C-alpha cells in the first residue's frame, strides 16, 4: 500500500523532469541495446555456422592426416597439411568390413586451388577431388547434367562437375555441359552444373570444381595421399564405435602403440560443432562485457543526476520528514526513482536491441543471402532487465541515503 | 499531566568550535486544549524552541516531555511516527509540493500514517473542508493565493487529527487580510474542535489571538501572561 504510493510519488518525481530523465537513461538504453544486439547476433552467427556443419550430416566422421593440433599456434597444423599418412592403403583397410563394420560410406578428398580457363576467361577455383559418393554425402545433385560415376573414378577420366559461380564466371549465360575447361593444361569435360549451395562446412561448392579424386591425384596435384577421408557411419549411435574402429585399424596399419604418436586424427561433427560453439560463445561474452561497461557509465550518470535531484528537493524531503516520513520512507522513495529510471532504460534497450537485431537478420538473410535466423535472446533480455534494476539499486543507494539523512530543520530552512 | 512540559531547556549551537547559545534555560508547561503564542524578536530563540518542541531537534540541556515522554524514550522511527500522528506543522513558507493538487498535498501525512488507503480521500476532503477550500481541491499550489496556500498547509497539519498544531510564523508571508483569515481558522480550530495550538510570531497583534503569550528574549522567557483582551475574530466567512 505504502509501496504503491511511494512508487507513484517516485514516478511523479521523474515526470516533472521529463527531458532530464530521458537523457539520464540514455546510457542504460545504449548499454542494454548493445548487449541484446551482441547476444542476438552472436546466437545467429553460431546457428548459421552450426547449420553449415550439420549440413555435412551428423553421421559424418572426418579423418585427417598428421597430429592433432593442440591450438592455433601448434606447428603440427602445418604437418597436417603436408602429411601423407592417408593413402590408398588406409582407404582399403577402412573399407574392409571386418575392420570397421559400421562404415556405410567412405570417401577420400584432396583439394587445392588453381585457375580454370575457358575461351580466354580465367577463374581462380577450388579443385576438389572426390568420389562419386560426394553426391550423396554432401547432398549435391546437379541442376544440369549428371554427377560422375564410380567408373569415372576408376578410369581417371577428365570430367568435372562445376559450381554455380564457376559456371557464371566462365560461361556466363551459355550452356556449360559438354564444354571443356582447361586446368593445369588438361582439358576437363563439364558433365554437370551444381545449383547454388553457399558455404557448406569447409567448402564453398559454388566456387568449386569437382573431379574424380584419382584424376586429381594423378593429373592435377601429382600426389599419392589424401587430405581427408570422409567416413559416414551407418547411424548416429554407431559414431563412437566407428571412431574407435578407425583408430584401431589405422594404428595397427602404421604400427603405432602409443596413441600420443598417432599420425592421423579424427573429427566428428559433434567435435567441430562444440569447438565452434565455444569460440562464438567466448566472442559473444567478450563483446557483451564491453557493452556492459556502458552500463557502468550509465549508472554513474544516474547517480550524478539523483544527487542533483536530492539537493534540489531538500525542502520536499524536509517537509516529508516533518510530517512523519521515516528515513526508510525517504530512502525507498529515492531508490525507487533510480530503479524506475534504469528499468525504463532497460525496457527501451531490450526493445531497441530486439528491433536492431531483427533488422540485422533481415539484411543478412534478404540482401546478403545467408540463411540467417532471427533469435530473440530471452535470457539476455531477462538479464538486461535484472541488471538495469540492479544498476538502479546500486547507483541509487548513495543519493537515496544522502536524502534520507537530511535533517528536517536544515531542509526546511533551505531556500 | 501537561501535554508540553519543558524543564530548563538549553540549546547551544557549535559552529567551527564557536559556541552560540540559543536557549538558556527555558521552563514552561502547556495543557491540552490551550492556544499559546510564543513571541519575541528574531534571534530570541523562539524558532529553536519550536524545533525542540516538535522533535525536529534535540536540546543540549534540560528535559522536554511531550505527552509524558522525552525524545530519549523514542527511537528515530518512533519520533517520526509521533510527528506524524500527534503533531501537525504549519510553516511560514507553506512548503507545499508543487505540481501536486491540494488534495494530494493534504494527503501527504496519511502516506506515512499506516492508515488504510481507502480512508485517505475522505480524511483529506474533510480537512480541506475545515479550512474552507473544498472548491479548490483539484487545484495546484501555483493557482492559489498565499492565504489559500497557508490554509492548505493547515489542512495538511490537521489531517491526522494531531494532539497539537505547531504554527511557525504562519502569517509571516501573508498580507494582513489573508493573515487575518489564517488566524480566524486557527482560533476556530482551538475553540470549536479543541485543538491545542502553539503559535510562534513576532507580531503582538497576531499573538493576541491566543489565550496566553510567552515572550522570549535572548533565549530566556521574559514574561508569561494570560491575554486579557483577547482578539476575538469573527468566524471566517467564505
GROMACS .gro file of N, CA and C in nm, chain A residues 17-103:
model
  261
   17UNK      N    1   1.049   1.608  -1.450
   17UNK     CA    2   1.174   1.639  -1.519
   17UNK      C    3   1.194   1.548  -1.639
   18UNK      N    4   1.094   1.547  -1.726
   18UNK     CA    5   1.091   1.452  -1.836
   18UNK      C    6   1.220   1.445  -1.916
   19UNK      N    7   1.264   1.560  -1.969
   19UNK     CA    8   1.378   1.555  -2.062
   19UNK      C    9   1.504   1.515  -1.989
   20UNK      N   10   1.516   1.560  -1.863
   20UNK     CA   11   1.635   1.522  -1.787
   20UNK      C   12   1.634   1.371  -1.761
   21UNK      N   13   1.516   1.319  -1.726
   21UNK     CA   14   1.505   1.175  -1.703
   21UNK      C   15   1.543   1.098  -1.829
   22UNK      N   16   1.493   1.147  -1.944
   22UNK     CA   17   1.520   1.078  -2.071
   22UNK      C   18   1.669   1.075  -2.100
   23UNK      N   19   1.736   1.189  -2.082
   23UNK     CA   20   1.879   1.195  -2.109
   23UNK      C   21   1.957   1.106  -2.013
   24UNK      N   22   1.908   1.102  -1.888
   24UNK     CA   23   1.978   1.024  -1.787
   24UNK      C   24   1.981   0.876  -1.822
   25UNK      N   25   1.870   0.825  -1.876
   25UNK     CA   26   1.864   0.682  -1.900
   25UNK      C   27   1.930   0.642  -2.031
   26UNK      N   28   1.976   0.740  -2.109
   26UNK     CA   29   2.035   0.709  -2.239
   26UNK      C   30   2.149   0.608  -2.226
   27UNK      N   31   2.234   0.627  -2.125
   27UNK     CA   32   2.346   0.535  -2.105
   27UNK      C   33   2.300   0.392  -2.084
   28UNK      N   34   2.193   0.378  -2.005
   28UNK     CA   35   2.140   0.244  -1.977
   28UNK      C   36   2.079   0.187  -2.105
   29UNK      N   37   2.006   0.273  -2.179
   29UNK     CA   38   1.944   0.227  -2.303
   29UNK      C   39   2.051   0.173  -2.397
   30UNK      N   40   2.159   0.251  -2.415
   30UNK     CA   41   2.264   0.209  -2.508
   30UNK      C   42   2.327   0.078  -2.460
   31UNK      N   43   2.355   0.070  -2.331
   31UNK     CA   44   2.418  -0.050  -2.277
   31UNK      C   45   2.334  -0.174  -2.300
   32UNK      N   46   2.206  -0.166  -2.266
   32UNK     CA   47   2.119  -0.284  -2.279
   32UNK      C   48   2.099  -0.316  -2.427
   33UNK      N   49   2.080  -0.212  -2.510
   33UNK     CA   50   2.064  -0.235  -2.654
   33UNK      C   51   2.184  -0.312  -2.708
   34UNK      N   52   2.304  -0.265  -2.672
   34UNK     CA   53   2.425  -0.328  -2.723
   34UNK      C   54   2.433  -0.474  -2.679
   35UNK      N   55   2.398  -0.500  -2.553
   35UNK     CA   56   2.407  -0.638  -2.504
   35UNK      C   57   2.310  -0.729  -2.579
   36UNK      N   58   2.186  -0.682  -2.594
   36UNK     CA   59   2.086  -0.762  -2.665
   36UNK      C   60   2.132  -0.787  -2.809
   37UNK      N   61   2.182  -0.681  -2.872
   37UNK     CA   62   2.226  -0.692  -3.011
   37UNK      C   63   2.339  -0.793  -3.024
   38UNK      N   64   2.439  -0.778  -2.939
   38UNK     CA   65   2.557  -0.866  -2.946
   38UNK      C   66   2.516  -1.012  -2.924
   39UNK      N   67   2.434  -1.035  -2.823
   39UNK     CA   68   2.397  -1.173  -2.790
   39UNK      C   69   2.312  -1.231  -2.902
   40UNK      N   70   2.219  -1.150  -2.953
   40UNK     CA   71   2.130  -1.199  -3.058
   40UNK      C   72   2.207  -1.229  -3.186
   41UNK      N   73   2.294  -1.137  -3.227
   41UNK     CA   74   2.371  -1.157  -3.349
   41UNK      C   75   2.470  -1.272  -3.330
   42UNK      N   76   2.529  -1.281  -3.211
   42UNK     CA   77   2.621  -1.391  -3.181
   42UNK      C   78   2.550  -1.525  -3.193
   43UNK      N   79   2.427  -1.530  -3.141
   43UNK     CA   80   2.349  -1.653  -3.147
   43UNK      C   81   2.317  -1.687  -3.293
   44UNK      N   82   2.283  -1.584  -3.371
   44UNK     CA   83   2.254  -1.604  -3.513
   44UNK      C   84   2.373  -1.659  -3.587
   45UNK      N   85   2.492  -1.601  -3.557
   45UNK     CA   86   2.614  -1.645  -3.624
   45UNK      C   87   2.643  -1.791  -3.588
   46UNK      N   88   2.625  -1.822  -3.463
   46UNK     CA   89   2.651  -1.959  -3.417
   46UNK      C   90   2.556  -2.058  -3.486
   47UNK      N   91   2.428  -2.020  -3.491
   47UNK     CA   92   2.330  -2.106  -3.557
   47UNK      C   93   2.367  -2.128  -3.703
   48UNK      N   94   2.412  -2.019  -3.766
   48UNK     CA   95   2.447  -2.027  -3.908
   48UNK      C   96   2.561  -2.126  -3.928
   49UNK      N   97   2.667  -2.110  -3.848
   49UNK     CA   98   2.785  -2.195  -3.864
   49UNK      C   99   2.751  -2.339  -3.829
   50UNK      N  100   2.679  -2.357  -3.722
   50UNK     CA  101   2.642  -2.492  -3.681
   50UNK      C  102   2.553  -2.557  -3.786
   51UNK      N  103   2.466  -2.475  -3.845
   51UNK     CA  104   2.378  -2.525  -3.950
   51UNK      C  105   2.460  -2.578  -4.067
   52UNK      N  106   2.566  -2.504  -4.101
   52UNK     CA  107   2.652  -2.547  -4.212
   52UNK      C  108   2.725  -2.676  -4.178
   53UNK      N  109   2.769  -2.685  -4.052
   53UNK     CA  110   2.838  -2.807  -4.012
   53UNK      C  111   2.742  -2.924  -4.015
   54UNK      N  112   2.622  -2.899  -3.965
   54UNK     CA  113   2.523  -3.006  -3.963
   54UNK      C  114   2.484  -3.049  -4.105
   55UNK      N  115   2.496  -2.955  -4.200
   55UNK     CA  116   2.460  -2.987  -4.337
   55UNK      C  117   2.545  -3.100  -4.391
   56UNK      N  118   2.662  -3.116  -4.333
   56UNK     CA  119   2.751  -3.223  -4.374
   56UNK      C  120   2.699  -3.358  -4.324
   57UNK      N  121   2.604  -3.354  -4.236
   57UNK     CA  122   2.545  -3.478  -4.185
   57UNK      C  123   2.603  -3.513  -4.050
   58UNK      N  124   2.515  -3.548  -3.957
   58UNK     CA  125   2.562  -3.573  -3.822
   58UNK      C  126   2.626  -3.711  -3.809
   59UNK      N  127   2.616  -3.793  -3.918
   59UNK     CA  128   2.675  -3.927  -3.912
   59UNK      C  129   2.816  -3.927  -3.970
   60UNK      N  130   2.867  -3.804  -4.002
   60UNK     CA  131   2.993  -3.796  -4.073
   60UNK      C  132   3.112  -3.786  -3.978
   61UNK      N  133   3.216  -3.859  -4.011
   61UNK     CA  134   3.341  -3.855  -3.936
   61UNK      C  135   3.449  -3.816  -4.036
   62UNK      N  136   3.539  -3.726  -3.997
   62UNK     CA  137   3.646  -3.686  -4.087
   62UNK      C  138   3.779  -3.733  -4.029
   63UNK      N  139   3.856  -3.804  -4.112
   63UNK     CA  140   3.989  -3.848  -4.069
   63UNK      C  141   4.091  -3.757  -4.136
   64UNK      N  142   4.181  -3.698  -4.055
   64UNK     CA  143   4.279  -3.606  -4.110
   64UNK      C  144   4.419  -3.660  -4.086
   65UNK      N  145   4.510  -3.628  -4.177
   65UNK     CA  146   4.647  -3.676  -4.159
   65UNK      C  147   4.722  -3.587  -4.060
   66UNK      N  148   4.831  -3.641  -4.005
   66UNK     CA  149   4.915  -3.561  -3.915
   66UNK      C  150   4.869  -3.572  -3.771
   67UNK      N  151   4.930  -3.488  -3.684
   67UNK     CA  152   4.898  -3.491  -3.544
   67UNK      C  153   4.792  -3.385  -3.515
   68UNK      N  154   4.707  -3.413  -3.419
   68UNK     CA  155   4.602  -3.316  -3.388
   68UNK      C  156   4.663  -3.191  -3.326
   69UNK      N  157   4.640  -3.074  -3.386
   69UNK     CA  158   4.699  -2.953  -3.328
   69UNK      C  159   4.632  -2.922  -3.193
   70UNK      N  160   4.716  -2.882  -3.097
   70UNK     CA  161   4.660  -2.854  -2.965
   70UNK      C  162   4.603  -2.714  -2.958
   71UNK      N  163   4.642  -2.630  -3.053
   71UNK     CA  164   4.588  -2.494  -3.054
   71UNK      C  165   4.628  -2.427  -3.183
   72UNK      N  166   4.587  -2.305  -3.203
   72UNK     CA  167   4.613  -2.238  -3.331
   72UNK      C  168   4.762  -2.209  -3.356
   73UNK      N  169   4.846  -2.214  -3.251
   73UNK     CA  170   4.989  -2.183  -3.273
   73UNK      C  171   5.074  -2.310  -3.279
   74UNK      N  172   5.007  -2.426  -3.266
   74UNK     CA  173   5.079  -2.552  -3.270
   74UNK      C  174   5.134  -2.576  -3.411
   75UNK      N  175   5.265  -2.598  -3.425
   75UNK     CA  176   5.321  -2.617  -3.560
   75UNK      C  177   5.269  -2.741  -3.631
   76UNK      N  178   5.206  -2.832  -3.557
   76UNK     CA  179   5.158  -2.953  -3.625
   76UNK      C  180   5.042  -2.924  -3.720
   77UNK      N  181   4.986  -2.800  -3.714
   77UNK     CA  182   4.887  -2.760  -3.813
   77UNK      C  183   4.948  -2.771  -3.952
   78UNK      N  184   5.072  -2.726  -3.962
   78UNK     CA  185   5.142  -2.731  -4.090
   78UNK      C  186   5.167  -2.876  -4.129
   79UNK      N  187   5.207  -2.958  -4.029
   79UNK     CA  188   5.227  -3.101  -4.054
   79UNK      C  189   5.107  -3.163  -4.120
   80UNK      N  190   4.990  -3.128  -4.067
   80UNK     CA  191   4.870  -3.195  -4.113
   80UNK      C  192   4.841  -3.158  -4.258
   81UNK      N  193   4.889  -3.040  -4.302
   81UNK     CA  194   4.867  -3.001  -4.442
   81UNK      C  195   4.955  -3.083  -4.536
   82UNK      N  196   5.072  -3.121  -4.488
   82UNK     CA  197   5.167  -3.188  -4.578
   82UNK      C  198   5.184  -3.337  -4.550
   83UNK      N  199   5.125  -3.381  -4.439
   83UNK     CA  200   5.143  -3.522  -4.403
   83UNK      C  201   5.082  -3.612  -4.510
   84UNK      N  202   5.146  -3.723  -4.534
   84UNK     CA  203   5.093  -3.815  -4.636
   84UNK      C  204   5.055  -3.949  -4.573
   85UNK      N  205   5.008  -3.944  -4.448
   85UNK     CA  206   4.980  -4.068  -4.377
   85UNK      C  207   4.851  -4.136  -4.423
   86UNK      N  208   4.768  -4.066  -4.502
   86UNK     CA  209   4.645  -4.129  -4.551
   86UNK      C  210   4.658  -4.151  -4.701
   87UNK      N  211   4.663  -4.279  -4.737
   87UNK     CA  212   4.678  -4.313  -4.879
   87UNK      C  213   4.580  -4.424  -4.915
   88UNK      N  214   4.595  -4.476  -5.035
   88UNK     CA  215   4.505  -4.580  -5.085
   88UNK      C  216   4.498  -4.701  -4.991
   89UNK      N  217   4.613  -4.732  -4.927
   89UNK     CA  218   4.621  -4.847  -4.837
   89UNK      C  219   4.527  -4.829  -4.717
   90UNK      N  220   4.527  -4.709  -4.660
   90UNK     CA  221   4.440  -4.680  -4.546
   90UNK      C  222   4.293  -4.684  -4.587
   91UNK      N  223   4.265  -4.631  -4.707
   91UNK     CA  224   4.128  -4.633  -4.759
   91UNK      C  225   4.079  -4.777  -4.768
   92UNK      N  226   4.162  -4.862  -4.826
   92UNK     CA  227   4.125  -5.004  -4.844
   92UNK      C  228   4.097  -5.069  -4.708
   93UNK      N  229   4.186  -5.041  -4.611
   93UNK     CA  230   4.172  -5.103  -4.479
   93UNK      C  231   4.041  -5.064  -4.413
   94UNK      N  232   4.004  -4.937  -4.429
   94UNK     CA  233   3.881  -4.891  -4.365
   94UNK      C  234   3.756  -4.938  -4.441
   95UNK      N  235   3.775  -4.967  -4.570
   95UNK     CA  236   3.661  -5.018  -4.647
   95UNK      C  237   3.631  -5.164  -4.612
   96UNK      N  238   3.732  -5.228  -4.549
   96UNK     CA  239   3.717  -5.367  -4.510
   96UNK      C  240   3.620  -5.379  -4.391
   97UNK      N  241   3.506  -5.448  -4.414
   97UNK     CA  242   3.401  -5.456  -4.311
   97UNK      C  243   3.448  -5.523  -4.182
   98UNK      N  244   3.549  -5.609  -4.193
   98UNK     CA  245   3.594  -5.676  -4.071
   98UNK      C  246   3.673  -5.582  -3.980
   99UNK      N  247   3.727  -5.474  -4.037
   99UNK     CA  248   3.795  -5.373  -3.956
   99UNK      C  249   3.696  -5.273  -3.896
  100UNK      N  250   3.606  -5.223  -3.982
  100UNK     CA  251   3.512  -5.119  -3.938
  100UNK      C  252   3.374  -5.155  -3.991
  101UNK      N  253   3.302  -5.236  -3.912
  101UNK     CA  254   3.176  -5.293  -3.964
  101UNK      C  255   3.065  -5.191  -3.986
  102UNK      N  256   3.070  -5.076  -3.917
  102UNK     CA  257   2.956  -4.983  -3.927
  102UNK      C  258   2.980  -4.869  -4.025
  103UNK      N  259   3.087  -4.879  -4.102
  103UNK     CA  260   3.111  -4.776  -4.202
  103UNK      C  261   3.018  -4.799  -4.320
   0.00000   0.00000   0.00000
